[in-house]
PDB file of C-alpha atoms and ligand atoms in Angstrom:
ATOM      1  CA  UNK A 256       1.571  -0.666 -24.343  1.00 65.00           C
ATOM      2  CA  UNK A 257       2.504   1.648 -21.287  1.00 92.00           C
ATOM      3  CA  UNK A 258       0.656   4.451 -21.607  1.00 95.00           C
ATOM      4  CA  UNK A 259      -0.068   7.725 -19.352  1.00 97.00           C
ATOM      5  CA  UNK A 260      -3.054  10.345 -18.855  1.00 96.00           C
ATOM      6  CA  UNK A 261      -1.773  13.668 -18.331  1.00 96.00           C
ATOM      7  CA  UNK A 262      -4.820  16.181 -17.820  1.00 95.00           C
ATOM      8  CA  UNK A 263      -6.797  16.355 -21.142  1.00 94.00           C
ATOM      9  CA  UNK A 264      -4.126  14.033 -23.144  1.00 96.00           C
ATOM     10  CA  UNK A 265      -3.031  10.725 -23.212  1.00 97.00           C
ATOM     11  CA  UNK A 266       0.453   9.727 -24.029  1.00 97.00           C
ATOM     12  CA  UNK A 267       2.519   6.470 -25.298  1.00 97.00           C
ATOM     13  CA  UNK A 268       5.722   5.707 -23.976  1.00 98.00           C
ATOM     14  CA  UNK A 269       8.392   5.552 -26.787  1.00 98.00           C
ATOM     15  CA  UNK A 270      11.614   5.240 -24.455  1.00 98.00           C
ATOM     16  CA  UNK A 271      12.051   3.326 -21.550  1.00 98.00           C
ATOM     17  CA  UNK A 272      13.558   4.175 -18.161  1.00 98.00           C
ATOM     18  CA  UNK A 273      15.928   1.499 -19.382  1.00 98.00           C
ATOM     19  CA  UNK A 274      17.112   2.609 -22.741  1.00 98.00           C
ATOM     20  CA  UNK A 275      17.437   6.268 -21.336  1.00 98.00           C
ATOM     21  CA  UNK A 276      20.340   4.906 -18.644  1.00 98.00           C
ATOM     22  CA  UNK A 277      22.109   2.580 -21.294  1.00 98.00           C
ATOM     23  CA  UNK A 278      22.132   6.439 -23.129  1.00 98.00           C
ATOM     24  CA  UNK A 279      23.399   8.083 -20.067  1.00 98.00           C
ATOM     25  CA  UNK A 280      25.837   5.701 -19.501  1.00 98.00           C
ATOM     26  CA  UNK A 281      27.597   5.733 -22.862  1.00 98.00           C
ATOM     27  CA  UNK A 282      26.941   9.859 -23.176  1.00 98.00           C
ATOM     28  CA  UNK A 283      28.830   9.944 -20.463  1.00 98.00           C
ATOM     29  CA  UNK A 284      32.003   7.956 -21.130  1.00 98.00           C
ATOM     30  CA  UNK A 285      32.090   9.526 -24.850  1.00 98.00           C
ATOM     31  CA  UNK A 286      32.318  12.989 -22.400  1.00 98.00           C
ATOM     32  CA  UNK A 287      34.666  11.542 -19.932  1.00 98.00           C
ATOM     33  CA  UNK A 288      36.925  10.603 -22.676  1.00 98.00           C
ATOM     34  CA  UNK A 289      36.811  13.494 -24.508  1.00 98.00           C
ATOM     35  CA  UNK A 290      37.680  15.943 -21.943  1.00 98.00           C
ATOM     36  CA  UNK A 291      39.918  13.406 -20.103  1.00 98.00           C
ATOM     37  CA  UNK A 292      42.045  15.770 -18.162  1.00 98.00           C
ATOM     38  CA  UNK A 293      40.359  18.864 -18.462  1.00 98.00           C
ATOM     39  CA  UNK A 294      38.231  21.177 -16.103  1.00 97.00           C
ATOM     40  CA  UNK A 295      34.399  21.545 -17.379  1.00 98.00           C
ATOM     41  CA  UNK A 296      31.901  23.440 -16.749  1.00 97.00           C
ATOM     42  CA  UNK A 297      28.297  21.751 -17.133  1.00 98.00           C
ATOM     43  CA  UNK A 298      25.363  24.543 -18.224  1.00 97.00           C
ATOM     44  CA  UNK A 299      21.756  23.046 -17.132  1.00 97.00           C
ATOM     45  CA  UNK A 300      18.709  24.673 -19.053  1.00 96.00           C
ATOM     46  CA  UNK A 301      15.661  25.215 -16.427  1.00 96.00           C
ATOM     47  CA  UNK A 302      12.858  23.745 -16.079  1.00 95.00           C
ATOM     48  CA  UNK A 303      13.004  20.812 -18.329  1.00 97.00           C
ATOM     49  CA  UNK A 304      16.711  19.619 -18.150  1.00 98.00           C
ATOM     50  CA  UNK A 305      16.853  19.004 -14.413  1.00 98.00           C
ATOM     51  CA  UNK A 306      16.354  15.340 -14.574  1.00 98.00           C
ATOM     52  CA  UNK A 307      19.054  14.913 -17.579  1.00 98.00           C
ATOM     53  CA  UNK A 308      21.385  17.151 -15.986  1.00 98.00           C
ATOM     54  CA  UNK A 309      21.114  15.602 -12.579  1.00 98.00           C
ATOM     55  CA  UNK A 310      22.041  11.582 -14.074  1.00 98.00           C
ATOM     56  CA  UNK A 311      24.458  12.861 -16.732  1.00 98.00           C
ATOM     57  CA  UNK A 312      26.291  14.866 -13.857  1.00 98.00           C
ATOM     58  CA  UNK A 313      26.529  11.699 -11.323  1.00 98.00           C
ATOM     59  CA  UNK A 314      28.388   9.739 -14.048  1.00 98.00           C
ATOM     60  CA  UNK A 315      30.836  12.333 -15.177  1.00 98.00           C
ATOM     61  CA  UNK A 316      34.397  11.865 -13.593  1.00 98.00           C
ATOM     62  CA  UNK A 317      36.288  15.277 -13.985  1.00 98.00           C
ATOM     63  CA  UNK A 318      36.825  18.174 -12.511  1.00 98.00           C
ATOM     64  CA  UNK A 319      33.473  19.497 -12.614  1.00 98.00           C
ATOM     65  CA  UNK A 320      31.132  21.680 -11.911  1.00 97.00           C
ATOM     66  CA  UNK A 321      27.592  22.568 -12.627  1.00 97.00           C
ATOM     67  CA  UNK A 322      25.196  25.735 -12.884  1.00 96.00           C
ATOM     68  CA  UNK A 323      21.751  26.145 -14.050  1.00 96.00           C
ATOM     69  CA  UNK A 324      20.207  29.092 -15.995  1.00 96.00           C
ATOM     70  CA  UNK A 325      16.709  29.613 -17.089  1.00 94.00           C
ATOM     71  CA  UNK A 326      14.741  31.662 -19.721  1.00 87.00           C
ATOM     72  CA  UNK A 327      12.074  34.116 -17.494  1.00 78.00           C
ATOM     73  CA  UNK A 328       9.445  35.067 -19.393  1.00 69.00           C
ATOM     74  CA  UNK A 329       8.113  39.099 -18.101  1.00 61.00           C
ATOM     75  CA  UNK A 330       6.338  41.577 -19.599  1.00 51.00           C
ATOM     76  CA  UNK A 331       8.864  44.315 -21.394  1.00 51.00           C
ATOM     77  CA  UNK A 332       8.327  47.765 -21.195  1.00 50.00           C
ATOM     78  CA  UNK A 333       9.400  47.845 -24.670  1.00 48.00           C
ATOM     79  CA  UNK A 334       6.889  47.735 -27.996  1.00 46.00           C
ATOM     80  CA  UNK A 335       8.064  44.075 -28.271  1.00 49.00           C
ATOM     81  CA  UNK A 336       5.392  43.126 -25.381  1.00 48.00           C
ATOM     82  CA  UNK A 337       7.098  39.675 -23.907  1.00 55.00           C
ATOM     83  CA  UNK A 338      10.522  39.649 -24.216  1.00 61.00           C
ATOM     84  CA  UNK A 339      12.394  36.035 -22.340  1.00 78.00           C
ATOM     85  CA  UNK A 340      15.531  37.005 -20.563  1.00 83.00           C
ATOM     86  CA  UNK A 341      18.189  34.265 -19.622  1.00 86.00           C
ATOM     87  CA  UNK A 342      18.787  34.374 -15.837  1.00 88.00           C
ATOM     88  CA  UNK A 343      20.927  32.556 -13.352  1.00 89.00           C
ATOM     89  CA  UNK A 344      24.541  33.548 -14.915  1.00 87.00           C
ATOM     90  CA  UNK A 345      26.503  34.038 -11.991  1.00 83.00           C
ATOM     91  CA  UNK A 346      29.649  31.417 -12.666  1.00 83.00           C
ATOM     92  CA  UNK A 347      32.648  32.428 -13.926  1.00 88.00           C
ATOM     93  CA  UNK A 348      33.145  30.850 -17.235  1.00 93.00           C
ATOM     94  CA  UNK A 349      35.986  32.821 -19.283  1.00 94.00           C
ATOM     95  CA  UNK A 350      38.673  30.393 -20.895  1.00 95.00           C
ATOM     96  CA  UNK A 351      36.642  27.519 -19.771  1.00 96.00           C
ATOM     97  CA  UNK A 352      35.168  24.144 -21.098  1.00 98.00           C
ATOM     98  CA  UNK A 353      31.338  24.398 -21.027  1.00 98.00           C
ATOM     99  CA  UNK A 354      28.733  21.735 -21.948  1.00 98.00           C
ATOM    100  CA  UNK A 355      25.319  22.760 -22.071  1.00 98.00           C
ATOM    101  CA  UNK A 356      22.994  20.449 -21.256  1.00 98.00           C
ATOM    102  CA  UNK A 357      19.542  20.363 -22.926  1.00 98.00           C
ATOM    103  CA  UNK A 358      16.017  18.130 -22.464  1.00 97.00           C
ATOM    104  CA  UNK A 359      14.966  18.413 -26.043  1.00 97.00           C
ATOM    105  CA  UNK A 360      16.292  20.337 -28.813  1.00 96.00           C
ATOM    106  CA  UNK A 361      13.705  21.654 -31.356  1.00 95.00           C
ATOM    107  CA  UNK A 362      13.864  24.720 -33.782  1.00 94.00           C
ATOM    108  CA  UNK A 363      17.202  25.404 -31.797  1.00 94.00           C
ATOM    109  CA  UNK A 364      15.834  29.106 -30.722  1.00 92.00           C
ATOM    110  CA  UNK A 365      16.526  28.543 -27.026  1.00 92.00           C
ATOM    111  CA  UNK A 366      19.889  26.881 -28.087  1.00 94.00           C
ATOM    112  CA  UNK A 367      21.210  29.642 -30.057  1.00 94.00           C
ATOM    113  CA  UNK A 368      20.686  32.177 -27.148  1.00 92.00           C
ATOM    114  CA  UNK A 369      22.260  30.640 -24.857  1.00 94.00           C
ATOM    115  CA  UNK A 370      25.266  30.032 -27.257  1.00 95.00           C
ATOM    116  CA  UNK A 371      25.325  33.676 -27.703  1.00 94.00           C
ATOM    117  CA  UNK A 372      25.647  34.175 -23.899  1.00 93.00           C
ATOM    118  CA  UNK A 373      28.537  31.988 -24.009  1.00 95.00           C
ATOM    119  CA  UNK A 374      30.667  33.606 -26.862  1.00 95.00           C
ATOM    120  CA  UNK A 375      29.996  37.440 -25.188  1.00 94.00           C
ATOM    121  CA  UNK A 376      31.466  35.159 -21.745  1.00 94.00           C
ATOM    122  CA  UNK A 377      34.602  34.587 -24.025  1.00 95.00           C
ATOM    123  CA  UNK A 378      34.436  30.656 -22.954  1.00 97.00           C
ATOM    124  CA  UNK A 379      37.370  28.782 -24.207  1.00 97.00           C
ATOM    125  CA  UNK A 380      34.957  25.850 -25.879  1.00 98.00           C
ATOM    126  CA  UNK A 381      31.191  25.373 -26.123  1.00 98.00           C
ATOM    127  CA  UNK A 382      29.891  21.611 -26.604  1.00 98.00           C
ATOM    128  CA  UNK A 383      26.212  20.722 -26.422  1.00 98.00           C
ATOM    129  CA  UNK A 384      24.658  17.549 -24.892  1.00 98.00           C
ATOM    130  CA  UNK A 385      20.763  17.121 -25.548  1.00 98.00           C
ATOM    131  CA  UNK A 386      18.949  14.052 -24.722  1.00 98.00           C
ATOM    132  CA  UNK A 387      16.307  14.554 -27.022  1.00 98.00           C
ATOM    133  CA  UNK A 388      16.426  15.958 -30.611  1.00 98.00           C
ATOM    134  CA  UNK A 389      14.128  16.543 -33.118  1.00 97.00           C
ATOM    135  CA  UNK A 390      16.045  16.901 -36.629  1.00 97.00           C
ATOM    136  CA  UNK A 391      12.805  18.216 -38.789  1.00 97.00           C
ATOM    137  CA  UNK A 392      12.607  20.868 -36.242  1.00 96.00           C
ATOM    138  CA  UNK A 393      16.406  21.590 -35.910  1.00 95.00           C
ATOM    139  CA  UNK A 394      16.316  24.977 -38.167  1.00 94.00           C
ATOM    140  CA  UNK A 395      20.032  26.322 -36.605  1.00 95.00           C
ATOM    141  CA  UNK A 396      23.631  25.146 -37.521  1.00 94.00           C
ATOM    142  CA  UNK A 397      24.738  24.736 -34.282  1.00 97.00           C
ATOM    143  CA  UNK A 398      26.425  21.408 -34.226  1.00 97.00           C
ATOM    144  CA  UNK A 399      24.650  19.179 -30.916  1.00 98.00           C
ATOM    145  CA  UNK A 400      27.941  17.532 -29.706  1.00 98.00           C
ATOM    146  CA  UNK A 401      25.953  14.706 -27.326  1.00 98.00           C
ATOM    147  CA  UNK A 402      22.330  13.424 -28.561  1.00 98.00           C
ATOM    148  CA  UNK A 403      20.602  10.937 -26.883  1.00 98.00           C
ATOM    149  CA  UNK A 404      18.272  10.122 -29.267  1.00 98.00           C
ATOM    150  CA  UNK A 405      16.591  11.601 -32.084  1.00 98.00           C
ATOM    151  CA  UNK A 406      12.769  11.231 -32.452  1.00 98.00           C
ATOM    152  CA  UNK A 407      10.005  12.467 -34.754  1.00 97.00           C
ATOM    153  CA  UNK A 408       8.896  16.120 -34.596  1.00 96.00           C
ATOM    154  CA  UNK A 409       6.097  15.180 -32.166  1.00 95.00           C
ATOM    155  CA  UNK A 410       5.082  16.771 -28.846  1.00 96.00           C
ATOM    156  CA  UNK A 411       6.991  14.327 -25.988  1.00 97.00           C
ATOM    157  CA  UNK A 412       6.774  14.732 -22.066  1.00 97.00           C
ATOM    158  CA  UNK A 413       8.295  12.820 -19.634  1.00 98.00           C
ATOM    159  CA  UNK A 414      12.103  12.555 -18.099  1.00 98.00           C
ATOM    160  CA  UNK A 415      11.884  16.353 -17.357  1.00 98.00           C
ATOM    161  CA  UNK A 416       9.520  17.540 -20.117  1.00 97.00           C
ATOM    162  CA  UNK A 417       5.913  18.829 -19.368  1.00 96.00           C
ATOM    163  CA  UNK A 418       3.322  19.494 -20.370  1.00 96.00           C
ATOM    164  CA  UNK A 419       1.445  22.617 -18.782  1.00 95.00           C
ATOM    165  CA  UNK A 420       3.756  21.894 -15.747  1.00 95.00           C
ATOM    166  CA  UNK A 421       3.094  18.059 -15.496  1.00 97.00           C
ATOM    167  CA  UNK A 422       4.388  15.344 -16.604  1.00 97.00           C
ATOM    168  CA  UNK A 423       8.201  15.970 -15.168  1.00 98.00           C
ATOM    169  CA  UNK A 424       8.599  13.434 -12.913  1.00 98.00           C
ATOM    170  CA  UNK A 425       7.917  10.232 -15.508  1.00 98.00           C
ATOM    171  CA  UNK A 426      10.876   8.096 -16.040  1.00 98.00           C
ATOM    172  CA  UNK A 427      10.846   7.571 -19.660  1.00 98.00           C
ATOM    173  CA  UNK A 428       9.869   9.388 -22.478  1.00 98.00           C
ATOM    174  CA  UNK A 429       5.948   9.366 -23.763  1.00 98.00           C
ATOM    175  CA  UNK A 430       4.508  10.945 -26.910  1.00 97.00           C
ATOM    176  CA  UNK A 431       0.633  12.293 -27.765  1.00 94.00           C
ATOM    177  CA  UNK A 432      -1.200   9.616 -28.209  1.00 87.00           C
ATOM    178  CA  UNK A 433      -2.984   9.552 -31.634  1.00 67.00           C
TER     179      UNK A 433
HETATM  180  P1  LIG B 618      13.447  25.287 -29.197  1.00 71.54           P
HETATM  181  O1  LIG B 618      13.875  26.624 -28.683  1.00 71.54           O
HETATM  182  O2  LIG B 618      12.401  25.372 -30.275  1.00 71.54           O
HETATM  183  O3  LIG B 618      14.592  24.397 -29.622  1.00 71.54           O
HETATM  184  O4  LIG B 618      12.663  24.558 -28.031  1.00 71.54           O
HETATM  185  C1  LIG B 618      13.348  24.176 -26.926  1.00 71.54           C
HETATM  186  C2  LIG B 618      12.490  24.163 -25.691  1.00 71.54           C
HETATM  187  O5  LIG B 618      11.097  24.004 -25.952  1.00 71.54           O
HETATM  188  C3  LIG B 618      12.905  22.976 -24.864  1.00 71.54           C
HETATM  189  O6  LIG B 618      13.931  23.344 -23.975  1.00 71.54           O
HETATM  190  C4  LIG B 618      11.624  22.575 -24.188  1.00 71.54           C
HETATM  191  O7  LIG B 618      11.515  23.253 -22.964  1.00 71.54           O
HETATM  192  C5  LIG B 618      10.540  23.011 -25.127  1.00 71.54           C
HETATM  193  N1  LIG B 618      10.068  21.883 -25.979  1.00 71.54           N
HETATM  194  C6  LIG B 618      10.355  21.659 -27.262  1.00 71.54           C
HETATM  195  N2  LIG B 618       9.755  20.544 -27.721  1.00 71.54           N
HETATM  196  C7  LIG B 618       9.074  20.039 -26.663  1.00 71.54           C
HETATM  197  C8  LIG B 618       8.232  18.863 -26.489  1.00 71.54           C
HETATM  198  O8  LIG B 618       8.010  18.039 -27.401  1.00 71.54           O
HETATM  199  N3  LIG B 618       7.723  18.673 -25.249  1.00 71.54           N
HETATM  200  C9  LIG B 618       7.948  19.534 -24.211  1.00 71.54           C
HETATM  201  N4  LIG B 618       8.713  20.630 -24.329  1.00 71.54           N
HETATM  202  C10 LIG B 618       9.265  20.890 -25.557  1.00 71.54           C
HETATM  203 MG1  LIG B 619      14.040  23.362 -22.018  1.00 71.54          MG
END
């Protein structure tokens, strides 16, 4: 069993460097096909989706291009204390195709904000690709276009993911070991 010690916690893997291309790979071609003709506009989610972003992007064969935002965490001057504000916009996207691309969907939070940037951006069509989804987190409608795979509603790192900043650069996916 491959596992991994990541400060205080250890981790299992549960998928392989292996099973995680065979994903990209056939994400990719359901996106090539789909859009076969069309420009796109891919929509990276900082920190964590980096890693997906970067090997879905390499395999797609449109016209395409890619941007990445983030959610900044200050402190607001309002009552609210920490407010997260999206940064990064600085594409273009009216009337265009735009696939954002997420590590891990969970409650859908982050999701639905940056959805909402979208439709005030007037885009043309909004499809979402996540590699990793957790269903009996998922407590949005948003339909999530791509998934790589779903998995239990368990704290994962690896392939992008951290965990208090580490973790990122592991191939696969691992979850907390029990
Ligand atoms: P949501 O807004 O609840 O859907 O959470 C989405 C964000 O939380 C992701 O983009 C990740 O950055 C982070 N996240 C959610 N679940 C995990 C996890 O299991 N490991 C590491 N980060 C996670
Ligand atoms: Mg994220």
């Amino acid at each position: 069993m491959n596992e991994v010690r990541i400060l205080d916690k250890k981790f299992r893997e549960i998928i392989s460097e292996q099973a995680i291309k065979k994903r990209l790979d056939e994400i990719a071609l359901q996106i090539n096909r789909d859009f076969t003709g069309s420009e796109v506009i891919f929509v990276g989610i900082l920190n964590g989706a980096f890693m997906f972003a970067a090997d879905l992007f390499r395999r797609i064969d449109l016209k395409a291009r890619i941007t990445f935002v983030k959610l900044a965490s200050y402190q607001g001057t309002n009552s609210s204390g920490s407010v997260k504000e999206l940064i990064g916009w600085n594409e273009d996207m009216e009337n265009k195709i735009v696939i954002v691309v997420e590590d891990i969907v969970d409650t859908g939070a982050t999701l639905e904000r940056i959805v909402n940037e979208l439709v005030i951006r007037n885009v043309a069509e909004i499809k979402i690709a996540a590699m990793l989804f957790k269903p009996e987190a998922y407590m949005r409608d948003i339909p999530i276009n791509y998934i790589g795979f779903e998995i239990p509603n368990k704290f994962v790192i690896g392939y992008g993911l951290d965990y208090n900043g580490y973790g990122r650069n592991l191939p696969s996916v691992y979850t907390l070991f029990k």
